[in-house]
PDB file of C-alpha atoms in Angstrom:
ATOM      1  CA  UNK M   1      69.220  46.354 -41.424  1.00 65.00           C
ATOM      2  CA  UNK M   2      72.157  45.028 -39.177  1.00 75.00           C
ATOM      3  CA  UNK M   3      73.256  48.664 -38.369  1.00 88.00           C
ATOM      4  CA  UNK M   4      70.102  49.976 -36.923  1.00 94.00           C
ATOM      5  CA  UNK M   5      70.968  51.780 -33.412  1.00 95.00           C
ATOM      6  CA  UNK M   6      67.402  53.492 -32.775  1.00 96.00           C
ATOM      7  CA  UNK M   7      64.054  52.487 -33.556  1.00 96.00           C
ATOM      8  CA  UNK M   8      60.546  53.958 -32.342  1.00 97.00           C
ATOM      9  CA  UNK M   9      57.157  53.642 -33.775  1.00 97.00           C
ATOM     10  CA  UNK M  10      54.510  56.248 -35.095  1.00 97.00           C
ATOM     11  CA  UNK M  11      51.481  56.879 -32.736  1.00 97.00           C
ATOM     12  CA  UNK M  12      49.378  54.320 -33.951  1.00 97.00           C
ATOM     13  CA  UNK M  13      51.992  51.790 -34.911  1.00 97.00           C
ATOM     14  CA  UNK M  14      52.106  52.007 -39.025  1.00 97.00           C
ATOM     15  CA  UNK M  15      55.065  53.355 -39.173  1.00 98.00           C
ATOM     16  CA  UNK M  16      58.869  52.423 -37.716  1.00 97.00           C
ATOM     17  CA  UNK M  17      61.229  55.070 -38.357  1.00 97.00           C
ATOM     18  CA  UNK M  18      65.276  53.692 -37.572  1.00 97.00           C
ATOM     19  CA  UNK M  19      68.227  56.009 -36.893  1.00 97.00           C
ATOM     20  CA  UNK M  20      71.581  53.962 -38.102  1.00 95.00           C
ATOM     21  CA  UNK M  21      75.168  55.716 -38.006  1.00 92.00           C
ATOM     22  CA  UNK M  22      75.510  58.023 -40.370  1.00 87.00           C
ATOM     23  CA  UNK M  23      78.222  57.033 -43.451  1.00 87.00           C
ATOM     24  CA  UNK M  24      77.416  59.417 -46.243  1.00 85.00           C
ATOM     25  CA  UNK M  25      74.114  58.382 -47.090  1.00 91.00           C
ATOM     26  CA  UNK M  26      70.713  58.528 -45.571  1.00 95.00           C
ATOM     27  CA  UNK M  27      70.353  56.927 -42.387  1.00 95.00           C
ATOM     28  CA  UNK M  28      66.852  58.028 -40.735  1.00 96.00           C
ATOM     29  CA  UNK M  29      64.441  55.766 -42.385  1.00 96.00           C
ATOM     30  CA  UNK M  30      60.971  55.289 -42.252  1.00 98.00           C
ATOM     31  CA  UNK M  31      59.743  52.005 -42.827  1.00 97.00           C
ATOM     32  CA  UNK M  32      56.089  50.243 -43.054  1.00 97.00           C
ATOM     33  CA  UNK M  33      55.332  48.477 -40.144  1.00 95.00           C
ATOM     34  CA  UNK M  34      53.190  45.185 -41.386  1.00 95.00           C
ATOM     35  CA  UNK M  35      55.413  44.296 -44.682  1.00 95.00           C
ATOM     36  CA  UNK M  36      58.516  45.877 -43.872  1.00 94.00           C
ATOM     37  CA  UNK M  37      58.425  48.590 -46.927  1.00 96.00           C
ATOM     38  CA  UNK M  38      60.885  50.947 -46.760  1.00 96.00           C
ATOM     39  CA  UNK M  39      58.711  54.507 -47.609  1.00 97.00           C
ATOM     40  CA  UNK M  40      61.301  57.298 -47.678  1.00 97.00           C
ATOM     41  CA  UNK M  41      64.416  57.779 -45.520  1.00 97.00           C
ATOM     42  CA  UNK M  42      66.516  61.411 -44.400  1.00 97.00           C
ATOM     43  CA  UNK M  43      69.737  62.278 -43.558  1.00 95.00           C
ATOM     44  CA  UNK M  44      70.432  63.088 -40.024  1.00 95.00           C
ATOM     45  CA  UNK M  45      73.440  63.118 -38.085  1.00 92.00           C
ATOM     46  CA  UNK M  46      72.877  63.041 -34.554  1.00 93.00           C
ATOM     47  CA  UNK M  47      71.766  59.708 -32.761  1.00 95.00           C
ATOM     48  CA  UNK M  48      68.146  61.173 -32.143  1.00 95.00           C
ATOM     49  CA  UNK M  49      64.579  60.267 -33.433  1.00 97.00           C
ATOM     50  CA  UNK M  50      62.661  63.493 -31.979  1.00 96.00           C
ATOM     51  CA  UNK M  51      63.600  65.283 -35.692  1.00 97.00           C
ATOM     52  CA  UNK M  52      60.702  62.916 -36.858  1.00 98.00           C
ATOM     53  CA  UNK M  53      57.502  63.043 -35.203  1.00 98.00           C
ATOM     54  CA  UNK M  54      54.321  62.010 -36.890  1.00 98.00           C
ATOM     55  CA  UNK M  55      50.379  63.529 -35.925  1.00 97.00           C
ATOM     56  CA  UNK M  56      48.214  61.762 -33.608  1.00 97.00           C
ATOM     57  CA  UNK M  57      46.066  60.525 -36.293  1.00 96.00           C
ATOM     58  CA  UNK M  58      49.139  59.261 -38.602  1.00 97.00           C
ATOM     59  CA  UNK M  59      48.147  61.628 -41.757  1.00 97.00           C
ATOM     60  CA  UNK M  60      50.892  63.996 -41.839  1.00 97.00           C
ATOM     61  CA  UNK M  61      54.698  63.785 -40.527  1.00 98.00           C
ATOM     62  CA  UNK M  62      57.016  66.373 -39.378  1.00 98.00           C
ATOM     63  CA  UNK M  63      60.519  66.882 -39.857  1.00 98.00           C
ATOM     64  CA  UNK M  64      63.245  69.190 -38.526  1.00 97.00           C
ATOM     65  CA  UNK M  65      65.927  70.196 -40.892  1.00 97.00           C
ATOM     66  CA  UNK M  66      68.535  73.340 -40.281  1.00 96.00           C
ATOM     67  CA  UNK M  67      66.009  76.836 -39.792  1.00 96.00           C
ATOM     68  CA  UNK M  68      62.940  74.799 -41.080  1.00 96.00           C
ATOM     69  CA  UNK M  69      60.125  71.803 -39.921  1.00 97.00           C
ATOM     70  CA  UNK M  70      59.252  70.451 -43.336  1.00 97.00           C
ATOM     71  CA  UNK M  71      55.455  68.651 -43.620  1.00 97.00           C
ATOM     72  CA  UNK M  72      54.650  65.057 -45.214  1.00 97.00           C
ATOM     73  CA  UNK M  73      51.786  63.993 -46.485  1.00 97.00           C
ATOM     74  CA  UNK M  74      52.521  61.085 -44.089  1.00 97.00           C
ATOM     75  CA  UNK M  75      50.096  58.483 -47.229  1.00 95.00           C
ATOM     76  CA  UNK M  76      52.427  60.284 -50.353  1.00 97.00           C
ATOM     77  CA  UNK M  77      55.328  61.087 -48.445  1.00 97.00           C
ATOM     78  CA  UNK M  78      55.046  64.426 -50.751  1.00 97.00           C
ATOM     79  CA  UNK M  79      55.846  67.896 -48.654  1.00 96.00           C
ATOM     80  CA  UNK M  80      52.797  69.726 -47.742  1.00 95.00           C
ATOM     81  CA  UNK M  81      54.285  72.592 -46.152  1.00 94.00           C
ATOM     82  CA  UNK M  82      56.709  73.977 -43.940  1.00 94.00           C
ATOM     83  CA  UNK M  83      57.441  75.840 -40.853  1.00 95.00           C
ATOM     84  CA  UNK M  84      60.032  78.323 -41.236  1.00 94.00           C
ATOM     85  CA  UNK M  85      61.687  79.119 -37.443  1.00 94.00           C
ATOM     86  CA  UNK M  86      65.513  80.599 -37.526  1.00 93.00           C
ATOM     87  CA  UNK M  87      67.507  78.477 -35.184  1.00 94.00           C
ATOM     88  CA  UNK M  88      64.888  75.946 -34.232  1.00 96.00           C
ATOM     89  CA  UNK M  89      66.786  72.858 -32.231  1.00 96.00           C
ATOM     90  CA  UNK M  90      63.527  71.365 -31.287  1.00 96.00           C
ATOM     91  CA  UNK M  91      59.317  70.682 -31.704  1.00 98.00           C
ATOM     92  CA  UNK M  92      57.075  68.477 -30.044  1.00 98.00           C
ATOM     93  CA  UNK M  93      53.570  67.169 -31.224  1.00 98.00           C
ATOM     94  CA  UNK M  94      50.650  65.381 -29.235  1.00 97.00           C
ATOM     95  CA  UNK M  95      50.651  61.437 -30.206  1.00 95.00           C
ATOM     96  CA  UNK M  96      47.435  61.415 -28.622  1.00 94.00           C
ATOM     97  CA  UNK M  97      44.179  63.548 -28.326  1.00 93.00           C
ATOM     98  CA  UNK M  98      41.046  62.695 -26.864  1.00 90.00           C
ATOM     99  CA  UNK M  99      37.945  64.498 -26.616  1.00 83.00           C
ATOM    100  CA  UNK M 100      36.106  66.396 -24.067  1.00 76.00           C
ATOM    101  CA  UNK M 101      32.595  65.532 -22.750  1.00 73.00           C
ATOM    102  CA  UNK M 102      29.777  66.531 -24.472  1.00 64.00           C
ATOM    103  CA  UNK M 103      31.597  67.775 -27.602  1.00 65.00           C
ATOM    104  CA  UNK M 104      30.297  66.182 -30.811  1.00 62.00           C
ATOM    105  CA  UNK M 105      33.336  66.328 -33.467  1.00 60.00           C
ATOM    106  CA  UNK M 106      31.707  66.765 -37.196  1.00 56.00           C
ATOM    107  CA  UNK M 107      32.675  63.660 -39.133  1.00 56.00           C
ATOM    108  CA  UNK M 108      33.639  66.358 -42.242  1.00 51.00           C
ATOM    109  CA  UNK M 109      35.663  69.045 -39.665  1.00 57.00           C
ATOM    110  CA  UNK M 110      38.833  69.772 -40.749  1.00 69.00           C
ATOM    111  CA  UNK M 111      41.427  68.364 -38.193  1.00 87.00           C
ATOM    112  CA  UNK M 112      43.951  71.295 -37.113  1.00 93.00           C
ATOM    113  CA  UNK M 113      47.442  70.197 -35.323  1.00 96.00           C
ATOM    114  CA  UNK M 114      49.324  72.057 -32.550  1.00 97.00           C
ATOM    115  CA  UNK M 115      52.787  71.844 -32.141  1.00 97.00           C
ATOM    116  CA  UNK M 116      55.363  73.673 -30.179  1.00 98.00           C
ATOM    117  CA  UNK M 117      58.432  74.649 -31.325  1.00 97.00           C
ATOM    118  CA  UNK M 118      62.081  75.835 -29.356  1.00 97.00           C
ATOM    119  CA  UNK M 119      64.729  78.475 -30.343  1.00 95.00           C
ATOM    120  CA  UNK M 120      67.363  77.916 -28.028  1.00 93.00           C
ATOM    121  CA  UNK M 121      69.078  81.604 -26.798  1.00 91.00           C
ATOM    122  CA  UNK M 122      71.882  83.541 -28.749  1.00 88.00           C
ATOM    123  CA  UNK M 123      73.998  86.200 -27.652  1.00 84.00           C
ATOM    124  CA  UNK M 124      71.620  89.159 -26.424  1.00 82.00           C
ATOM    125  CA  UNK M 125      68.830  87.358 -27.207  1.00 89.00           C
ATOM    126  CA  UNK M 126      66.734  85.074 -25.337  1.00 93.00           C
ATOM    127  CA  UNK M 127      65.212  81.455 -25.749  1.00 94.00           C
ATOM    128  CA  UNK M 128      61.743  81.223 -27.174  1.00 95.00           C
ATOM    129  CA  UNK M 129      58.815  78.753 -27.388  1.00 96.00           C
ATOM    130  CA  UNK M 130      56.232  79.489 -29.706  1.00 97.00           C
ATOM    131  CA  UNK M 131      52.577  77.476 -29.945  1.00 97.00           C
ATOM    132  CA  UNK M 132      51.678  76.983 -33.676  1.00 97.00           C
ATOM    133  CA  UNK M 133      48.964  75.352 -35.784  1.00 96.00           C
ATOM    134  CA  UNK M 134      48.938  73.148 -38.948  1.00 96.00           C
ATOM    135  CA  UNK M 135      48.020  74.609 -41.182  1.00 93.00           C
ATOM    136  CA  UNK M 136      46.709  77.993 -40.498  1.00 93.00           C
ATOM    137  CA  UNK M 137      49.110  79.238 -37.841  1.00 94.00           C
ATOM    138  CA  UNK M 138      52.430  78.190 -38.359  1.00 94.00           C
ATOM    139  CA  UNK M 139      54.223  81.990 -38.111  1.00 91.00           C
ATOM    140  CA  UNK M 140      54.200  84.396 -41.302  1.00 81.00           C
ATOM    141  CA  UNK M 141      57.553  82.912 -42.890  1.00 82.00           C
ATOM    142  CA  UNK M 142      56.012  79.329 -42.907  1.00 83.00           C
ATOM    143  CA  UNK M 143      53.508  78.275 -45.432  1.00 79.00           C
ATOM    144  CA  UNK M 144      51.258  75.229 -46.926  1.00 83.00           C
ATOM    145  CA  UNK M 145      51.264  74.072 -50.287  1.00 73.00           C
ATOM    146  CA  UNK M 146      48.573  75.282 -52.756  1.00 49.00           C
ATOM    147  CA  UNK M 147      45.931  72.475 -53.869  1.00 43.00           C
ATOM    148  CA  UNK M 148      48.001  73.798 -57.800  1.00 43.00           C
ATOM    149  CA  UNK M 149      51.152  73.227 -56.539  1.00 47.00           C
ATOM    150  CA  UNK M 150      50.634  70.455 -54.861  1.00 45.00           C
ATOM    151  CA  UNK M 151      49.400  68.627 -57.823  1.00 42.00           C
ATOM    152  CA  UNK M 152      52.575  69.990 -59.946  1.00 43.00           C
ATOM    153  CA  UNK M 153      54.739  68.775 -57.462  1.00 43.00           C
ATOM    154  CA  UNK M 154      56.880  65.397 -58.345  1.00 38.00           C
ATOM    155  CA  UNK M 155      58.835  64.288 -54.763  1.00 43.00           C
ATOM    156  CA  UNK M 156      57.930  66.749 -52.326  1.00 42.00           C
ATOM    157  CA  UNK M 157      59.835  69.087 -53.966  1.00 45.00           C
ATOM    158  CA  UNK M 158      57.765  72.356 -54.143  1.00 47.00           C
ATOM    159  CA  UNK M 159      58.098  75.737 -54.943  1.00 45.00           C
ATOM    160  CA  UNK M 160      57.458  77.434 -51.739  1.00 47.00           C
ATOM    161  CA  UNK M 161      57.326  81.329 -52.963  1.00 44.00           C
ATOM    162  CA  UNK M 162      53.997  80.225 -54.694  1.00 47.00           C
ATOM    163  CA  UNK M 163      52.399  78.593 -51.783  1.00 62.00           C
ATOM    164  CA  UNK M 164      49.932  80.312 -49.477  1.00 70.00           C
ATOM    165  CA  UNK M 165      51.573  81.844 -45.839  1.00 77.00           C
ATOM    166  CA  UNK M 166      50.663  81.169 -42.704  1.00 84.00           C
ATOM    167  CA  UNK M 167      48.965  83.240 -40.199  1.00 91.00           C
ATOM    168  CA  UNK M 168      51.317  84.200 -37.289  1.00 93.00           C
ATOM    169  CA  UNK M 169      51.912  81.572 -34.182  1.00 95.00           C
ATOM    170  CA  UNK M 170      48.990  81.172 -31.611  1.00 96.00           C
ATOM    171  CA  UNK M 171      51.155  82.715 -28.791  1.00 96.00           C
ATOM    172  CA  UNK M 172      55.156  82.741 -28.231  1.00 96.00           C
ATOM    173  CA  UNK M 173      57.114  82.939 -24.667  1.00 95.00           C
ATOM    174  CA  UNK M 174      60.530  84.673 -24.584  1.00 94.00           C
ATOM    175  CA  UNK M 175      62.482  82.863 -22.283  1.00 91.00           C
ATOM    176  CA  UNK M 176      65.199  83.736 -20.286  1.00 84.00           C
ATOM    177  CA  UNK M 177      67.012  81.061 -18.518  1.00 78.00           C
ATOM    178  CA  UNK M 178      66.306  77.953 -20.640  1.00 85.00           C
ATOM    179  CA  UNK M 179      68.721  75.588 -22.757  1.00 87.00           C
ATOM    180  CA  UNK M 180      66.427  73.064 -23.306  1.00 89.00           C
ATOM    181  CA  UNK M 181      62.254  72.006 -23.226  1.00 92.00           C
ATOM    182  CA  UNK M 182      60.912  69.326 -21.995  1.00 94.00           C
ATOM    183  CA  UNK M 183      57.152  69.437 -23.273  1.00 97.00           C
ATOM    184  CA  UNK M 184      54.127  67.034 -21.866  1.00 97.00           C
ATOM    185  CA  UNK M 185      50.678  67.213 -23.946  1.00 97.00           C
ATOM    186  CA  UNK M 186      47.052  67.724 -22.135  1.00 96.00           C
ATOM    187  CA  UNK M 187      45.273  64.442 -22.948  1.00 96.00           C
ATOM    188  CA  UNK M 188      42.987  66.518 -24.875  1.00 94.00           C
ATOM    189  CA  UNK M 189      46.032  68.100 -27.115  1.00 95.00           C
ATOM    190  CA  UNK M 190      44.726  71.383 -26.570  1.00 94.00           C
ATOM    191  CA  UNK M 191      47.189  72.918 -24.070  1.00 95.00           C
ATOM    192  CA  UNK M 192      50.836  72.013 -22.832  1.00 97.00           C
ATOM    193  CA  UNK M 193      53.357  72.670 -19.967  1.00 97.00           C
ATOM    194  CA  UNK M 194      56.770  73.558 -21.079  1.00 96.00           C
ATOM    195  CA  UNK M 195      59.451  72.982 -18.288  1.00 94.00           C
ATOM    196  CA  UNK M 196      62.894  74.580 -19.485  1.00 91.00           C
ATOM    197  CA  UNK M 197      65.973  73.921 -17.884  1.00 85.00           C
ATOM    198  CA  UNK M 198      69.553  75.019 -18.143  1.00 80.00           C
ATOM    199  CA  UNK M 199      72.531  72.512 -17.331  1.00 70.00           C
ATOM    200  CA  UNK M 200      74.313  74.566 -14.447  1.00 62.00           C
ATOM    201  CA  UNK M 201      72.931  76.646 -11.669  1.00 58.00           C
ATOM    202  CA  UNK M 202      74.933  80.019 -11.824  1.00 56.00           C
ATOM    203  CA  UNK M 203      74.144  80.470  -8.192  1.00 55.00           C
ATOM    204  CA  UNK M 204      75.461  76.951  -6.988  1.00 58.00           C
ATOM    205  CA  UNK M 205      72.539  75.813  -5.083  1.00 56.00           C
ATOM    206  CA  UNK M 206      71.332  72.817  -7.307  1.00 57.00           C
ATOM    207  CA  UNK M 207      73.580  70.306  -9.039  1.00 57.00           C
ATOM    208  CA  UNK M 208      70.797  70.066 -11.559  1.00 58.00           C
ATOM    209  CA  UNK M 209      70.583  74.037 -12.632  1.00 70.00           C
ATOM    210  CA  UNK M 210      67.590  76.010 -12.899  1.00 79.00           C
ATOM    211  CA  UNK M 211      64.302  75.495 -13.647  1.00 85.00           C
ATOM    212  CA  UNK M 212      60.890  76.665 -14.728  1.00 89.00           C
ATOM    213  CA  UNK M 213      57.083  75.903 -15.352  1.00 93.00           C
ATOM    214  CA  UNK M 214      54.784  77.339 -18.598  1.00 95.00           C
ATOM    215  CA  UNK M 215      51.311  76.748 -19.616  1.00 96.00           C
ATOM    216  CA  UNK M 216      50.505  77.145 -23.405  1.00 97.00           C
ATOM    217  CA  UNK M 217      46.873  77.234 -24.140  1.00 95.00           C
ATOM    218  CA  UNK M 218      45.269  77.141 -27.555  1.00 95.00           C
ATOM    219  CA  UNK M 219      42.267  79.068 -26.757  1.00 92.00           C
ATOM    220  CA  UNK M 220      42.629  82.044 -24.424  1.00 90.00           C
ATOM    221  CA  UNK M 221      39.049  83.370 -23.195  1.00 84.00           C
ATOM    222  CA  UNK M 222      40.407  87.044 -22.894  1.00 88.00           C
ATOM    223  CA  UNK M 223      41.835  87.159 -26.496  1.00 88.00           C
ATOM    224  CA  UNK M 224      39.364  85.129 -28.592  1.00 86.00           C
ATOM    225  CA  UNK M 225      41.617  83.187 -31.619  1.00 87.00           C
ATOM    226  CA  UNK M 226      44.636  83.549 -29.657  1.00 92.00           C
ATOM    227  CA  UNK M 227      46.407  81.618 -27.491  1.00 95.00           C
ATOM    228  CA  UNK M 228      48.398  82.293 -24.663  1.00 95.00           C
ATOM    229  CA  UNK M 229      51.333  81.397 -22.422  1.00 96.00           C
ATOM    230  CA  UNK M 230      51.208  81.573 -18.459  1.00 94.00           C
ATOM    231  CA  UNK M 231      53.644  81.205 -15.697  1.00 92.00           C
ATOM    232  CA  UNK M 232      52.910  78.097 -13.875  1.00 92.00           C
ATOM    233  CA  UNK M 233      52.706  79.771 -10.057  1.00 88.00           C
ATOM    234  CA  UNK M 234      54.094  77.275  -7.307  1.00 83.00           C
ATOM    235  CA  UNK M 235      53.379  77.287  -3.397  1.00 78.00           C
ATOM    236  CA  UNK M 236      54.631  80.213  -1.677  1.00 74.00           C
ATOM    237  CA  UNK M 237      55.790  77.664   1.077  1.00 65.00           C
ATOM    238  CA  UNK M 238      58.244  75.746  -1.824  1.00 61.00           C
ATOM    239  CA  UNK M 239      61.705  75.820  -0.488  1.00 55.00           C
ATOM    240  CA  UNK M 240      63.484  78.656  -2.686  1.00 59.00           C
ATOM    241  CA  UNK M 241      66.887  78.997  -4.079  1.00 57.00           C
ATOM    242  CA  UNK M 242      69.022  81.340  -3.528  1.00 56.00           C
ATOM    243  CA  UNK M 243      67.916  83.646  -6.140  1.00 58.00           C
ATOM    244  CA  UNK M 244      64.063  83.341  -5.054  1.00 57.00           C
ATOM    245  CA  UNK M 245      62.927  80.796  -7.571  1.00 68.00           C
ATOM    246  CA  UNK M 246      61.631  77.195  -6.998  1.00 75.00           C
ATOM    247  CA  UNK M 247      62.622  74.332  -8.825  1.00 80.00           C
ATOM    248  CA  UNK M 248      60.711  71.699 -10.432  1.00 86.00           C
ATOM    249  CA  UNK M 249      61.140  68.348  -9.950  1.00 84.00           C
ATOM    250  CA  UNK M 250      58.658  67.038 -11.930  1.00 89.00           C
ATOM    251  CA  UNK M 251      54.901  67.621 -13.583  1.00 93.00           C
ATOM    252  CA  UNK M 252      51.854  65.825 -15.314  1.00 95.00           C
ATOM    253  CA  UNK M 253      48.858  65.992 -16.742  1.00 97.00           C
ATOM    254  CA  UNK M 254      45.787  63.473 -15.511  1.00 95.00           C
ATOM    255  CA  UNK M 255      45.622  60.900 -18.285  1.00 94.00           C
ATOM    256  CA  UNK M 256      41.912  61.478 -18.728  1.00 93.00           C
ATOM    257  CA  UNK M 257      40.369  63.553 -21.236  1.00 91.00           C
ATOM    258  CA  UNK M 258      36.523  62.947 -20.332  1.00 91.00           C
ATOM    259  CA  UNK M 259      37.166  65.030 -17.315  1.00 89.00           C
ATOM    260  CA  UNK M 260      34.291  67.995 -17.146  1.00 85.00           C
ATOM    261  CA  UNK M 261      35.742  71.078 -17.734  1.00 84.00           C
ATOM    262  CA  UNK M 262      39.639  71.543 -17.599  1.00 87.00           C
ATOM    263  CA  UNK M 263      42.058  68.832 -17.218  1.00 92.00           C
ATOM    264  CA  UNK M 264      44.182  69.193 -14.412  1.00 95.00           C
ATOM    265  CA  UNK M 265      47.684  68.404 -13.661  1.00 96.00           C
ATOM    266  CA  UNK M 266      50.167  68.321 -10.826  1.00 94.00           C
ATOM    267  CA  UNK M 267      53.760  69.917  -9.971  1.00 92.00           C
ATOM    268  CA  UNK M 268      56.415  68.767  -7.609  1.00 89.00           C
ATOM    269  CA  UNK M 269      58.377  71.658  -7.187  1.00 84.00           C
ATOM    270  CA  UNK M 270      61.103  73.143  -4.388  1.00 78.00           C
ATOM    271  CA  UNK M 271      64.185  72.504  -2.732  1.00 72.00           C
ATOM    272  CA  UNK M 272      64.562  68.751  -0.489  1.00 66.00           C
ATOM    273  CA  UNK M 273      61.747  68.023   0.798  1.00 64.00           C
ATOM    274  CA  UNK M 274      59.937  68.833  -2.260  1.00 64.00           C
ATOM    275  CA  UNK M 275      56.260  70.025  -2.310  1.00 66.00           C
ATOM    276  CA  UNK M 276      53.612  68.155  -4.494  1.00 65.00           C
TER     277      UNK M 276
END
């Protein structure tokens, strides 16, 4: 198509999706990468591809729609399930996930699929980032499809009030001073840092506003089946602003999953001259 503005491929290259300017008909399409096979396509206004993120394996794809993150048998292109999230503006999956040392994955285990997902602030009520699970913990209003209604179904288009729930979100962070999340993977897929931001610094100190550092984990050894979000602390020494936090300039994970034990990752955090 000559109108194409945005293009990115799926994590293992079978899939282009295109974003073209939306006239009235649907512009987001996802297309088959070695014959050109247009699969299915969306409507989506803004000039953005995050709304369509595929797993790290390819099977199933995720899409963001007003209050909802619908799920695609990525093979079928039939919906598989959804995750139900009031004022959702944003998710992020892995595109990648290696495997620890000494861990021997069954070739019959059945693959599970984190994701995060933001709620940007309202009135009263504060941002939140919550860590879910495909399929078995995507939050109690979001649900799967039924191997019955699945079968029934004709176009994705299922009848969600007979499909099974969810079980509730592997942890959640309320967060206070955050318009937007910026979320990096552990090689592994297993855990993630979270660094929100807002646009403008109420205090004046930093051009760039205010920001902070979270750790999600999937497995938290205190709460077994849970996971749980931490409060990345920085050096003491970091140059402060002026209300006593430290901004972050950056963070990231080592790119190696075969590390023993936990994969570690570095900050660069305070005020000129920034600590690492």
């Amino acid at each position: 198509s000559k109108a194409v503005q945005l293009a990115k491929c799926s994590p293992r290259g079978s899939f282009l999706v295109t974003w073209e300017r939306h006239s009235g008909v649907n512009n987001l399409k996802v297309w088959e990468s070695n014959n050109g096979t247009l699969l299915t396509s969306f409507s989506c206004k803004k000039a953005t591809l995050t709304g369509l993120q595929w797993t790290h394996d390819e099977k199933f794809a995720f899409h963001l729609v007003t209050n909802e993150i619908h799920i695609y048998d990525a093979n079928t292109w039939k919906r598989v399930g959804k995750v139900r999230c009031q004022g959702v503006s944003s998710f992020s999956l892995p595109s990648v996930k290696g495997v620890a040392p000494n861990i021997i994955v069954g070739k019959d285990a059945a693959e599970k699929y984190l994701l995060t997902v933001f709620t940007p602030g309202t009135k009263g009520k504060p941002s939140r980032v919550d860590l879910l699970r495909y399929p078995d913990r995507m939050g109690r209003e979001s649900s799967t499809v039924s191997s019955d209604a699945s079968a029934a179904s004709t176009g994705g288009n299922n009848n969600d009030a007979v499909n099974p729930p969810s079980g509730p979100a592997l942890t959640s962070k309320s967060l206070f001073n955050a318009e937007e999340a910026q979320v990096q993977w552990s090689p592994r897929a297993d855990s993630a840092l979270v660094l929100t931001q807002t646009s403008i610094d109420s205090t004046g100190e930093s051009y760039y506003g205010s920001s902070h550092l979270f750790l999600l984990l999937e497995n938290d050894p205190k709460r077994p089946g849970n996971g749980s979000a931490l409060s990345v602390p920085l050096p003491p020494e970091a140059a402060k602003d002026a209300q006593g936090t430290v901004p972050i300039v950056s963070c990231s994970w080592v790119p190696n999953p075969t590390i023993t034990g936990t994969v570690p990752f570095t900050v660069i955090s305070g005020r000129m001259p920034a600590l690492a």
